[in-house]
Each structure stands twice: as C-alpha cells, then as structure tokens.
Coordinates of N, CA and C in Angstrom, one line a residue:
Chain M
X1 N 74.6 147.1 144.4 CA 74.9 147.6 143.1 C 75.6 146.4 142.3
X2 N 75.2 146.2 141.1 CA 75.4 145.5 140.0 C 77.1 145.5 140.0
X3 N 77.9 144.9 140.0 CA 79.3 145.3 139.4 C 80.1 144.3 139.3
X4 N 81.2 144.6 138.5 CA 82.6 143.4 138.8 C 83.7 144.3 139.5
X5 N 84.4 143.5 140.0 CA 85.6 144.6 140.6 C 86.8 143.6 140.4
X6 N 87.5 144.5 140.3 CA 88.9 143.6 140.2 C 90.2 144.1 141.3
X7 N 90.8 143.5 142.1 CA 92.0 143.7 143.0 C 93.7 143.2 142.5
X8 N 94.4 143.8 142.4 CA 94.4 145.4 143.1 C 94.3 145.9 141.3
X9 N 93.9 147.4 142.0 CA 93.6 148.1 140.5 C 95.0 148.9 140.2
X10 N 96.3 148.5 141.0 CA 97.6 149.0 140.1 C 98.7 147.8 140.7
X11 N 99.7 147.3 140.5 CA 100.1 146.4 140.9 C 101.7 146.7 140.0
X12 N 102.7 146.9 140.6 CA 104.1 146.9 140.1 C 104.7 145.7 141.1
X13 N 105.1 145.1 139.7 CA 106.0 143.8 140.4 C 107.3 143.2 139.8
X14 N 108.3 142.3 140.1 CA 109.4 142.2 139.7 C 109.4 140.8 138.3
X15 N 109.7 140.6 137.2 CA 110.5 139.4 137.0 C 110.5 138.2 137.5
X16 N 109.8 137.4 137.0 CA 109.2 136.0 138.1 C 108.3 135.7 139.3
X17 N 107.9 136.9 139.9 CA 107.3 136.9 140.7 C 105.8 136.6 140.2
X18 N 105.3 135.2 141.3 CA 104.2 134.8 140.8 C 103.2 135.8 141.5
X19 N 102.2 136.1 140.5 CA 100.9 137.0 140.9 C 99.7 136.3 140.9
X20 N 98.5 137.0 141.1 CA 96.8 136.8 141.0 C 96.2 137.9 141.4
X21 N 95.9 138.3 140.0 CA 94.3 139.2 140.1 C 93.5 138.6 140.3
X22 N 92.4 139.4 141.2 CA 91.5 138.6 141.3 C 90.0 139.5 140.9
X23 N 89.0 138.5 140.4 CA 88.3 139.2 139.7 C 86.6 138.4 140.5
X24 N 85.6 139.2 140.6 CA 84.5 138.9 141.2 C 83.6 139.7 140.9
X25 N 82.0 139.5 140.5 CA 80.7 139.4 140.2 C 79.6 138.8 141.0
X26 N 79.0 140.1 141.0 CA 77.4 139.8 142.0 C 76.4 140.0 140.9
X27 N 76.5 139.6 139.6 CA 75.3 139.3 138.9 C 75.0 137.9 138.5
X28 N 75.6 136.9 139.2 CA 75.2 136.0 138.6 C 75.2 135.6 137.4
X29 N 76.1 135.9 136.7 CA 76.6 135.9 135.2 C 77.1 134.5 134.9
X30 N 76.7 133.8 134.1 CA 77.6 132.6 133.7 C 79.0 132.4 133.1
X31 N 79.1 133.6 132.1 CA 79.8 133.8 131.5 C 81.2 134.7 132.0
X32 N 82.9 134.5 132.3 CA 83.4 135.6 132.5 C 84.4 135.7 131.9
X33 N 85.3 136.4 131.6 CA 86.7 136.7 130.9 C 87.6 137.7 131.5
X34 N 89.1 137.5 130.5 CA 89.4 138.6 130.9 C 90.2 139.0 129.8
X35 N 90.4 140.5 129.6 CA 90.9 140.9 128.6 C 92.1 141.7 129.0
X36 N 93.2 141.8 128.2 CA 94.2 142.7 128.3 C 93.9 143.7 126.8
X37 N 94.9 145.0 127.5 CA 94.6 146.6 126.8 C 95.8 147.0 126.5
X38 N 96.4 146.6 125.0 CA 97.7 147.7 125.0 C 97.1 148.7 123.8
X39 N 97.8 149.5 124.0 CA 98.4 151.0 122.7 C 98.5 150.2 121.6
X40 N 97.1 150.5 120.5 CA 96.9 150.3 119.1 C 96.6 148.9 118.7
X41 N 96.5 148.2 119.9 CA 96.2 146.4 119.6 C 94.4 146.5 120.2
X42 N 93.9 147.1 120.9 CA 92.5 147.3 121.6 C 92.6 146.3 122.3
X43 N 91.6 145.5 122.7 CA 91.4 144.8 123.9 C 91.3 143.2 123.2
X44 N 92.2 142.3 123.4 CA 92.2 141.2 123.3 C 91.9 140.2 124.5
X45 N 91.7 139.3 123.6 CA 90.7 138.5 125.2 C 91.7 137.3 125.7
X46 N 92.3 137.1 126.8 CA 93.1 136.0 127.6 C 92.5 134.7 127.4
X47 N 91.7 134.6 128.5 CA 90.9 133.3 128.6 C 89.3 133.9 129.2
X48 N 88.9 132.8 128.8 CA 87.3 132.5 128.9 C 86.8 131.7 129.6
X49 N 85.3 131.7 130.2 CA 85.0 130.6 130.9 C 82.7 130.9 131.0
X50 N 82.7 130.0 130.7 CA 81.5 129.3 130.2 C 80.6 128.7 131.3
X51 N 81.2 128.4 132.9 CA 80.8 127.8 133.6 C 81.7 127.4 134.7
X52 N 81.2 126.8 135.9 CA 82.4 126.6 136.9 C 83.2 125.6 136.4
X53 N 84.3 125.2 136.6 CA 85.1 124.4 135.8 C 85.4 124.2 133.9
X54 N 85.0 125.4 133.6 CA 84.8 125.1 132.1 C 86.2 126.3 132.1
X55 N 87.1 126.5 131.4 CA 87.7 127.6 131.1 C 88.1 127.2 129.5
X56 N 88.4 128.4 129.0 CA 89.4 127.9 127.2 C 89.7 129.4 127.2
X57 N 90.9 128.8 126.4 CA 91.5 130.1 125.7 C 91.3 130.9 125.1
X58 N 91.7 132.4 125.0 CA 91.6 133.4 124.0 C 92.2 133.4 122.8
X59 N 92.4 135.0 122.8 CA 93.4 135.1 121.8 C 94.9 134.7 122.1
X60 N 95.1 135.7 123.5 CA 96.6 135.6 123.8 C 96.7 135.1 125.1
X61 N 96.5 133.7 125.2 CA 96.6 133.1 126.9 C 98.4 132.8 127.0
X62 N 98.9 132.9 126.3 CA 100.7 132.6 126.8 C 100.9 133.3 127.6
X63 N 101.4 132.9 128.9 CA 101.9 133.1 130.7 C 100.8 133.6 131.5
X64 N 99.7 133.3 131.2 CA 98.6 132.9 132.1 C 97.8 132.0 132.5
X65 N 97.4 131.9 133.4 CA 96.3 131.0 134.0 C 95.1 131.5 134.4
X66 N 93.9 130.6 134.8 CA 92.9 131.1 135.1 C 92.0 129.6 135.7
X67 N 91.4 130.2 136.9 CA 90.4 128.7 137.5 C 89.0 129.5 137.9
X68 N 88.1 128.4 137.2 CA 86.8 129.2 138.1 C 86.0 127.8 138.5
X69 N 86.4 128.2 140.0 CA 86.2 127.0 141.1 C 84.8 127.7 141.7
X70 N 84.3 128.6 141.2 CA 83.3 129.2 141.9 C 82.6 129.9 141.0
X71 N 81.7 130.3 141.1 CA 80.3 131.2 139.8 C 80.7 132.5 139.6
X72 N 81.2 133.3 140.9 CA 81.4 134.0 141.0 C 82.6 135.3 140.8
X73 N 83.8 134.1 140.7 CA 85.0 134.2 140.6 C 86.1 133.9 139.6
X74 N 86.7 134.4 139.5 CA 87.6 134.4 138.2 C 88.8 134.9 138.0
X75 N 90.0 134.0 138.9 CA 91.1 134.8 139.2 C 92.1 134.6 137.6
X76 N 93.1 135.3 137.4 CA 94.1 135.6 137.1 C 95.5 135.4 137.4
X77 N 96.1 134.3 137.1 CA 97.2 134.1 137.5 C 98.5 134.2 136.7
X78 N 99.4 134.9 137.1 CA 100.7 134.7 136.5 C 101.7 134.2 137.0
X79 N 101.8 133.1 136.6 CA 103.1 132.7 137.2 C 104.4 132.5 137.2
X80 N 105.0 133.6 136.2 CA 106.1 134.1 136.0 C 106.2 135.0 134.9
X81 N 105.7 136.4 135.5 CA 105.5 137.4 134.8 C 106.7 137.6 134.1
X82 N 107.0 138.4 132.6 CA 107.6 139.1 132.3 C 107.3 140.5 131.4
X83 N 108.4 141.0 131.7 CA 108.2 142.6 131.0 C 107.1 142.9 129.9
X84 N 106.9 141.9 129.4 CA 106.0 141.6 128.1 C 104.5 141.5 128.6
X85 N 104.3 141.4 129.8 CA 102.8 141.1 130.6 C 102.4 142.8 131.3
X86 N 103.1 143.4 130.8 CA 103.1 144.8 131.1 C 101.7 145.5 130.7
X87 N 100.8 145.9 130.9 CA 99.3 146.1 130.5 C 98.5 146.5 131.2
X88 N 97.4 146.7 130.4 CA 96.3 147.0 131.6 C 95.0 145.8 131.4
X89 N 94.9 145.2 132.5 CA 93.9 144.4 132.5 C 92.3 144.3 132.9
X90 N 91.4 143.9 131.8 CA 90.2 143.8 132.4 C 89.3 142.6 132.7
X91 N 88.6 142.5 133.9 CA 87.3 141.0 133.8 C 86.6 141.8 133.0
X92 N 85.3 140.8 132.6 CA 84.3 141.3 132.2 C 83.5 139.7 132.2
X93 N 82.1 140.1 132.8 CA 81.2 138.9 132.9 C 80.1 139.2 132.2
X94 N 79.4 138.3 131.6 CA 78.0 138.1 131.1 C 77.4 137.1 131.1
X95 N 75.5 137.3 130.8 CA 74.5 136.2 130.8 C 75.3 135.3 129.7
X96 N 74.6 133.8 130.0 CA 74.8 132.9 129.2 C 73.7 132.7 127.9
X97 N 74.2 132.9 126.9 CA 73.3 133.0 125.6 C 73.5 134.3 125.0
X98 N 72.7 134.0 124.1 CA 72.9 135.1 122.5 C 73.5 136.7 123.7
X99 N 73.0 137.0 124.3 CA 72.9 137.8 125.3 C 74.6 138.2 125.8
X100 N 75.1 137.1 125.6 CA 76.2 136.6 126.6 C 77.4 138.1 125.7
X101 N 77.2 138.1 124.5 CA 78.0 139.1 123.8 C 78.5 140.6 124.4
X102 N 76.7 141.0 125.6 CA 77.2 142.2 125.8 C 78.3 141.9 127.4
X103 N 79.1 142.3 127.3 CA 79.8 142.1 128.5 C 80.0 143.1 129.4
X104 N 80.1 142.9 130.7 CA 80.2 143.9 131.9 C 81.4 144.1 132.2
X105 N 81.8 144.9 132.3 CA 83.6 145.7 132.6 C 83.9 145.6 134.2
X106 N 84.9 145.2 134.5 CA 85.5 146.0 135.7 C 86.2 147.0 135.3
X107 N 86.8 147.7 136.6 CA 87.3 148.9 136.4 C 88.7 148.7 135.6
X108 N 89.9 147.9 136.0 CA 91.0 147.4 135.2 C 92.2 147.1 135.9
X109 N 92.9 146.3 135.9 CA 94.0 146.9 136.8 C 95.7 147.0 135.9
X110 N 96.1 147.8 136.8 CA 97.4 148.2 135.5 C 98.8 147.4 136.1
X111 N 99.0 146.7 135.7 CA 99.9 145.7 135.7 C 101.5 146.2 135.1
X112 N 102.7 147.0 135.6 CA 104.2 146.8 135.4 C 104.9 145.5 135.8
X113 N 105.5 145.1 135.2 CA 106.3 144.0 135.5 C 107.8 144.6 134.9
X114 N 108.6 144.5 135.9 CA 110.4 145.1 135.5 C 111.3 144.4 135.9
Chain D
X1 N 85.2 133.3 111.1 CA 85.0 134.2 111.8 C 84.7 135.6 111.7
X2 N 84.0 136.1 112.5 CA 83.8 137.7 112.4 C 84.9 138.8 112.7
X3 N 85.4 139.6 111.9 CA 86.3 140.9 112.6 C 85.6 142.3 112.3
X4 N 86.0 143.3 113.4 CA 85.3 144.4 113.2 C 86.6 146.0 112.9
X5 N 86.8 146.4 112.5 CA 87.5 147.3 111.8 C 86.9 149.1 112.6
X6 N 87.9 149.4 112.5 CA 87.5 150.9 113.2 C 89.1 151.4 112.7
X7 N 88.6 152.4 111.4 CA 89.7 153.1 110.9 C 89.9 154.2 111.4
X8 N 89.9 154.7 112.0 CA 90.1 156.1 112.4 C 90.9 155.2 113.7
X9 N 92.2 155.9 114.0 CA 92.7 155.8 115.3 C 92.6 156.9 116.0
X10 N 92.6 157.7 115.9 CA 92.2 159.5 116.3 C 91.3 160.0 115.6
X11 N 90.4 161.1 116.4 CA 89.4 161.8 115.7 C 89.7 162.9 116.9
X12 N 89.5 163.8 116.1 CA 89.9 165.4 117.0 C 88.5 165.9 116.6
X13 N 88.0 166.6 117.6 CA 87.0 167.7 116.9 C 86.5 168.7 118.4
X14 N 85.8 170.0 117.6 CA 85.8 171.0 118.4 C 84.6 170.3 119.4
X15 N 84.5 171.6 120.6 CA 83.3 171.2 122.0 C 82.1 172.0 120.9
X16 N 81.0 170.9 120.7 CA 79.8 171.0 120.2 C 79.7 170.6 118.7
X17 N 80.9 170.3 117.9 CA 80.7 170.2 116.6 C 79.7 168.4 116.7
X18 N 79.8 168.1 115.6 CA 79.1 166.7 115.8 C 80.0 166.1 115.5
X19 N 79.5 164.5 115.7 CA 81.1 163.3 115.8 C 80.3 161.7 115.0
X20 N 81.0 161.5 114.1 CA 80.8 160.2 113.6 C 82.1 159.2 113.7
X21 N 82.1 158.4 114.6 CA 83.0 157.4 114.4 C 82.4 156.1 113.9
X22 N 83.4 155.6 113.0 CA 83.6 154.8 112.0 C 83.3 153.1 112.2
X23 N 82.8 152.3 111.9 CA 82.7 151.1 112.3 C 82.6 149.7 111.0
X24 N 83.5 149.1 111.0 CA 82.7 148.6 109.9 C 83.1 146.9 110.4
X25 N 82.4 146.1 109.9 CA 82.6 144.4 110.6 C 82.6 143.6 109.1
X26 N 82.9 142.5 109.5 CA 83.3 141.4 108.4 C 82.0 140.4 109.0
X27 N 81.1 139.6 108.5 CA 80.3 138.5 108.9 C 79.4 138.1 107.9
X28 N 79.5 136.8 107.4 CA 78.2 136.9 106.3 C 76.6 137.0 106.9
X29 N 76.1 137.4 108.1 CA 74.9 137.1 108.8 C 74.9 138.9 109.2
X30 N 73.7 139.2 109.9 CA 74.0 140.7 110.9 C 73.9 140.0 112.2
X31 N 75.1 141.0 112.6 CA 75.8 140.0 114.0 C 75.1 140.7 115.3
X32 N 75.6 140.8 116.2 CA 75.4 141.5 117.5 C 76.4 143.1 117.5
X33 N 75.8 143.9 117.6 CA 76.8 145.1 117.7 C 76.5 145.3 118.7
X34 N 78.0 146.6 119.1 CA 78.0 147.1 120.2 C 78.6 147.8 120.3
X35 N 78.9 149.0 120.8 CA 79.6 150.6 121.2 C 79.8 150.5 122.8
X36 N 81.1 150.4 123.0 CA 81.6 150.8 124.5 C 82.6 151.9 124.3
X37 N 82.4 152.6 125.9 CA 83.1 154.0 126.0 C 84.4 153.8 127.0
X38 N 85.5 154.1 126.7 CA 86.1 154.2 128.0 C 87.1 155.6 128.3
X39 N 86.6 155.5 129.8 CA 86.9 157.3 129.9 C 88.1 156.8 130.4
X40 N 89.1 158.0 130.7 CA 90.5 157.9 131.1 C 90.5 157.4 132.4
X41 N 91.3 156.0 133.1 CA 91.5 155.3 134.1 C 90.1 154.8 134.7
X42 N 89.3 154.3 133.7 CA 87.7 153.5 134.1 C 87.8 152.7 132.9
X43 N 87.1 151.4 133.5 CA 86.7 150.8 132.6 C 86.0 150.9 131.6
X44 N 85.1 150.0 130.9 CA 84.6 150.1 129.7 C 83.0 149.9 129.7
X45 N 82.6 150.8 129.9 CA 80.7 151.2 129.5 C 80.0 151.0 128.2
X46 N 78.8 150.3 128.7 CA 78.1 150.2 127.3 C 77.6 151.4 126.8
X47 N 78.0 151.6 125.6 CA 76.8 153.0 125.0 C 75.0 152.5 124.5
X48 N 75.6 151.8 123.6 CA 74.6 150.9 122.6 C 74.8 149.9 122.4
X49 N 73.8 149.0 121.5 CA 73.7 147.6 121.2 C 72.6 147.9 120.3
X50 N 72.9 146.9 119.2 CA 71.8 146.2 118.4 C 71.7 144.8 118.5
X51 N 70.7 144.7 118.2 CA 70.2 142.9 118.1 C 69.2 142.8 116.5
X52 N 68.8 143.3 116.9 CA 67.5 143.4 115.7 C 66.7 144.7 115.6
X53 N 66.2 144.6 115.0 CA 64.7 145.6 114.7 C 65.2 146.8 114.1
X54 N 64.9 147.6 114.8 CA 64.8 149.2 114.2 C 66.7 149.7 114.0
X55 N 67.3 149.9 112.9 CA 68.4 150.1 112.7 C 69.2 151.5 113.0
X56 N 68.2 152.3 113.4 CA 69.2 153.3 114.3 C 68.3 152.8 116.0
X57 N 69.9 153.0 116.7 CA 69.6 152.6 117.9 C 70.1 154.3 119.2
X58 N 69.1 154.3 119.9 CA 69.8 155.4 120.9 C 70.4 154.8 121.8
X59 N 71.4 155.6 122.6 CA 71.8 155.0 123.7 C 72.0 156.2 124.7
X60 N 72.9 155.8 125.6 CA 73.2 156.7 126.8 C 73.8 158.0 126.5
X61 N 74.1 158.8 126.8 CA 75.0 160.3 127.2 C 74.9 161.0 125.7
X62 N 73.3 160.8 124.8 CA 73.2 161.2 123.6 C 73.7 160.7 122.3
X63 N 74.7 159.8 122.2 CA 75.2 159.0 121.2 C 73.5 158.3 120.5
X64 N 73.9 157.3 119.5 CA 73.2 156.9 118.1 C 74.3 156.2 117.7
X65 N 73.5 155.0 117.0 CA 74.3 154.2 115.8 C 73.5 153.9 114.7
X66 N 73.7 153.6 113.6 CA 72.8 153.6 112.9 C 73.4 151.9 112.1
X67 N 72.7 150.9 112.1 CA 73.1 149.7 111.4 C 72.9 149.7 109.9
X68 N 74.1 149.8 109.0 CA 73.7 149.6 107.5 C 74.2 148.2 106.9
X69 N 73.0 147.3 107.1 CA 73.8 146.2 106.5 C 74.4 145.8 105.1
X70 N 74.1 147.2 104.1 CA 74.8 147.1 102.9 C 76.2 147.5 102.8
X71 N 76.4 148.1 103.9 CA 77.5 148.9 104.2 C 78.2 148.2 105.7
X72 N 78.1 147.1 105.9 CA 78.2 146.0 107.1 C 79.1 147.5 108.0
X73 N 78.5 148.4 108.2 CA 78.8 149.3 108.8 C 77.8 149.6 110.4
X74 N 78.2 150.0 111.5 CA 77.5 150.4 112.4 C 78.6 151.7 113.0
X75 N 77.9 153.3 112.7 CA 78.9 154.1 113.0 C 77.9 154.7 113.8
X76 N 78.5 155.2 115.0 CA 78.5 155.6 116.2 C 78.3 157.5 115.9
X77 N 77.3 158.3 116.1 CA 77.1 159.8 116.2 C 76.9 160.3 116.8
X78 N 77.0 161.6 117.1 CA 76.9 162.4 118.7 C 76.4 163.6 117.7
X79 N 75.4 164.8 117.9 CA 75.2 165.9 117.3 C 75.9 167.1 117.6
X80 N 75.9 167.1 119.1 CA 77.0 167.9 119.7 C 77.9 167.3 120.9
X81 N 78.8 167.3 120.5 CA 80.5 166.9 121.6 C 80.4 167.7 122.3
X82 N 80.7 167.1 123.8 CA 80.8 167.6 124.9 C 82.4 167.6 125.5
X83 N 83.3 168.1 126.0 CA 84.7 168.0 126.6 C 84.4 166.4 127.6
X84 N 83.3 166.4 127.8 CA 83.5 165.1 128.8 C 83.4 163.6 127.8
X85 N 83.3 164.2 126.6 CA 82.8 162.6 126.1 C 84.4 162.1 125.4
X86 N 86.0 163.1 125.5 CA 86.4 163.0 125.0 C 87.5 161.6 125.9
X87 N 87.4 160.5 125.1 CA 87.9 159.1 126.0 C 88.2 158.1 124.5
X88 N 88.2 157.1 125.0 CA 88.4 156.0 123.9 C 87.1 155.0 123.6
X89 N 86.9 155.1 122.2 CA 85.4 153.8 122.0 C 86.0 152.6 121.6
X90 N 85.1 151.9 121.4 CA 85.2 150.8 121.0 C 84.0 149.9 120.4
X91 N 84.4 149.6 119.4 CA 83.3 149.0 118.5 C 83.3 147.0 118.7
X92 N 82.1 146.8 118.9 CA 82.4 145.1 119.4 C 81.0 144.7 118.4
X93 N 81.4 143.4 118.0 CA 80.7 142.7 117.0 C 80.6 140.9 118.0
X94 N 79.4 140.7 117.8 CA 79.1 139.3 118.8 C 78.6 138.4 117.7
X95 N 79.0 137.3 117.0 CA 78.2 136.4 115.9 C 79.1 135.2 116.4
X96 N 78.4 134.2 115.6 CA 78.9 132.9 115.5 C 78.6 131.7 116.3
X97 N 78.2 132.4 117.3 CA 77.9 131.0 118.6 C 78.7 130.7 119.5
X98 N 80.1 131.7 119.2 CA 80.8 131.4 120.3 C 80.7 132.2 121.7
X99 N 79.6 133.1 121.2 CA 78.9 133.9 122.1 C 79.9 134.4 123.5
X100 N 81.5 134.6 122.3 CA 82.2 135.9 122.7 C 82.5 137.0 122.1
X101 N 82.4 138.5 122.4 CA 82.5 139.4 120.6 C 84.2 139.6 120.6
X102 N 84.3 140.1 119.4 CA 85.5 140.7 119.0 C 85.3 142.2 118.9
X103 N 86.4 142.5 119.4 CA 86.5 144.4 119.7 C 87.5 144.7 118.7
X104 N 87.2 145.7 118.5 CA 88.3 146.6 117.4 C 89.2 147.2 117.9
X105 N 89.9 148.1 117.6 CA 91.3 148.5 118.0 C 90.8 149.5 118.9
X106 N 89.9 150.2 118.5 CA 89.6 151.9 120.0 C 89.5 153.0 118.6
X107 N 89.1 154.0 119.0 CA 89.0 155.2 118.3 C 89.1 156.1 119.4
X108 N 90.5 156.7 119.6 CA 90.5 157.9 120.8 C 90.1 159.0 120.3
X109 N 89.2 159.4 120.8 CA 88.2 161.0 120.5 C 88.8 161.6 121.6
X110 N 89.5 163.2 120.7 CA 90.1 164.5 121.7 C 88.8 165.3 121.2
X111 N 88.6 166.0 122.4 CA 87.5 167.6 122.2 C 88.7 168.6 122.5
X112 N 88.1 169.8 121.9 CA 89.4 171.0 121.8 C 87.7 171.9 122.4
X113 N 88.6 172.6 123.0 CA 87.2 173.9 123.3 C 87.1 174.4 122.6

C-alpha cells in the first residue's frame, strides 16, 4: 500500500529534551516536507527537500532540523524543544515536477512539549 | 508569490442540506488547485485538483469545485452533507515553480442532524 507513515503518532516530552520524528515513503517520491498544524494558523510548512541531500527552509524552520540521507526518509529533529513546538505534525511527499504540488499526508503526530 | 484565502472559519449546516466552502487565491497566472479533507485525528486526504481543462472538477465522497478565474475563486460543493463529512478542509494553491503549494487556514465544517 501506497503511504507515508510517521513515528511516534503521540509523543509528550520535557523542555530540552532532544527528539526525532521520523518520517518514511514507499512511493518513491522525490519531493518531501513537513508541516506543522496549529488552531487558526492551518498548516505551515517547516522544511523541504527536493532530493537526497538537498533540504531548505519553510515558513517556520526556527528549532528544527531535518536530513535526507536517503530517498526515502525524512526525519525531524528537535533539538531543544520548547513549549512553543507544541503541535501537531505532518510529512507529506510528492512527485518531482509541476505534479509535485499535490502532496501525500501522513497520519500526524501530536507533539506536547512542557 | 501566491496566497490562498478561505474566509469562512466555521460553517455549520444541517445532515443533507448542501455545502459551499469558500476559496479564493491571489496569483497573476491559474495556478494548481487543490481541496484536502481532514477528518478528526487523520491526516490530510485529497478531495480534488485542477490543473487545466474543464473547470468544474469531481472528486471523491461526492464533493465538486468549480474554477472561476474571474473570480480567482475555486469553491468546494457537496449537494447533500453527510454527518461523516463533518472535519476540517483545506484549500491549497501550487504556482510559481517552486513547486511547493500554500494552504489556507482550514474551514471546520460541523453537520447537526
């Protein structure tokens, strides 16, 4: 089956503590991102990535990271979460080209940080 | 750059009435549209897409959009609401070459029986 999945899909954690979502695709998608979901802002996009080693920023990339060392893969890192990273997060991958617009969802994962 | 607008933050409406959510985009060109659904604790599903050609488009679970480029509008219809369709949309516009889209804020649709 076609999908992206993202691990873990709820995650409560403390104040500094470094994290990684991790995010993966069996379509062979060139394209992958990830977006965060708050209340009345909709879904803004983190970072981007175009290719293995290619990544760039979104809208709101302050206190994240992101590597894609692989086609497939597209982790999420925080490396010193705060209260403010509190959200719900999603990957989403697509074809490379005009195409690339429609994007494929994972399920999300919901991120507290306290 | 392109931005896409979705005024309505709530829309309430009865099980079976019809449903028009609102869409409207900024781009001097006609861009890539797109309608995603998201039901409560799932991610985000495609409804529809345009690219070209014929300006009303169908999609999945009975939805319609219809593209009016005078009206750089693309609004999303249903004839009759179902209790299950009530979740959050989202309107997404793709132009420019950076061949990432911009999403709008959400439109949470309640059904009432």
């Amino acid at each position: 089956e076609a999908q992206v999945t993202q691990n873990p899909r709820y995650l409560i954690t403390v104040t500094g503590k470094k994290l990684t979502v991790t995010c993966s695709q069996n379509m062979n998608h060139e394209y992958m991102s990830w977006y965060r979901q708050d209340p009345g802002l909709g879904l803004r996009q983190i970072y981007y990535s175009m290719n293995v080693e290619v990544t760039d920023k979104g809208d709101v990339p302050e206190g994240y990271k992101v590597s894609r060392k692989e086609k497939r893969n597209f982790p999420l890192i925080l490396e010193s979460p705060s209260p403010n990273q509190t959200s719900l997060y999603f990957c989403a991958s697509s074809y490379k080209g005009p195409s690339s617009y429609e994007q494929y969802f994972g399920p999300g994962t919901r991120l507290t940080v306290t | 750059a392109q931005s896409v607008t979705q005024p309505d933050i709530h829309i309430t409406v009865s099980e079976g009435a019809s449903l028009e959510l609102r869409c409207n985009y900024s781009y001097g060109a006609t861009p890539y549209l797109f309608w995603y659904v998201q039901s409560p604790g799932q991610g985000l599903q495609l409804l529809l897409k345009y690219f070209s050609g014929d300006t009303l488009v169908q999609g999945i679970k009975g939805f319609e959009a219809e593209f009016k480029r005078s009206q750089s509008s693309f609004n999303l219809r249903k004839p009759s609401v179902h209790w299950s369709d009530a979740a959050e949309y989202f309107c997404a516009v793709g132009a420019g070459g950076s061949y990432i889209p911009t999403f709008g804020r959400g439109t949470s649709l309640i059904v009432h029986p």
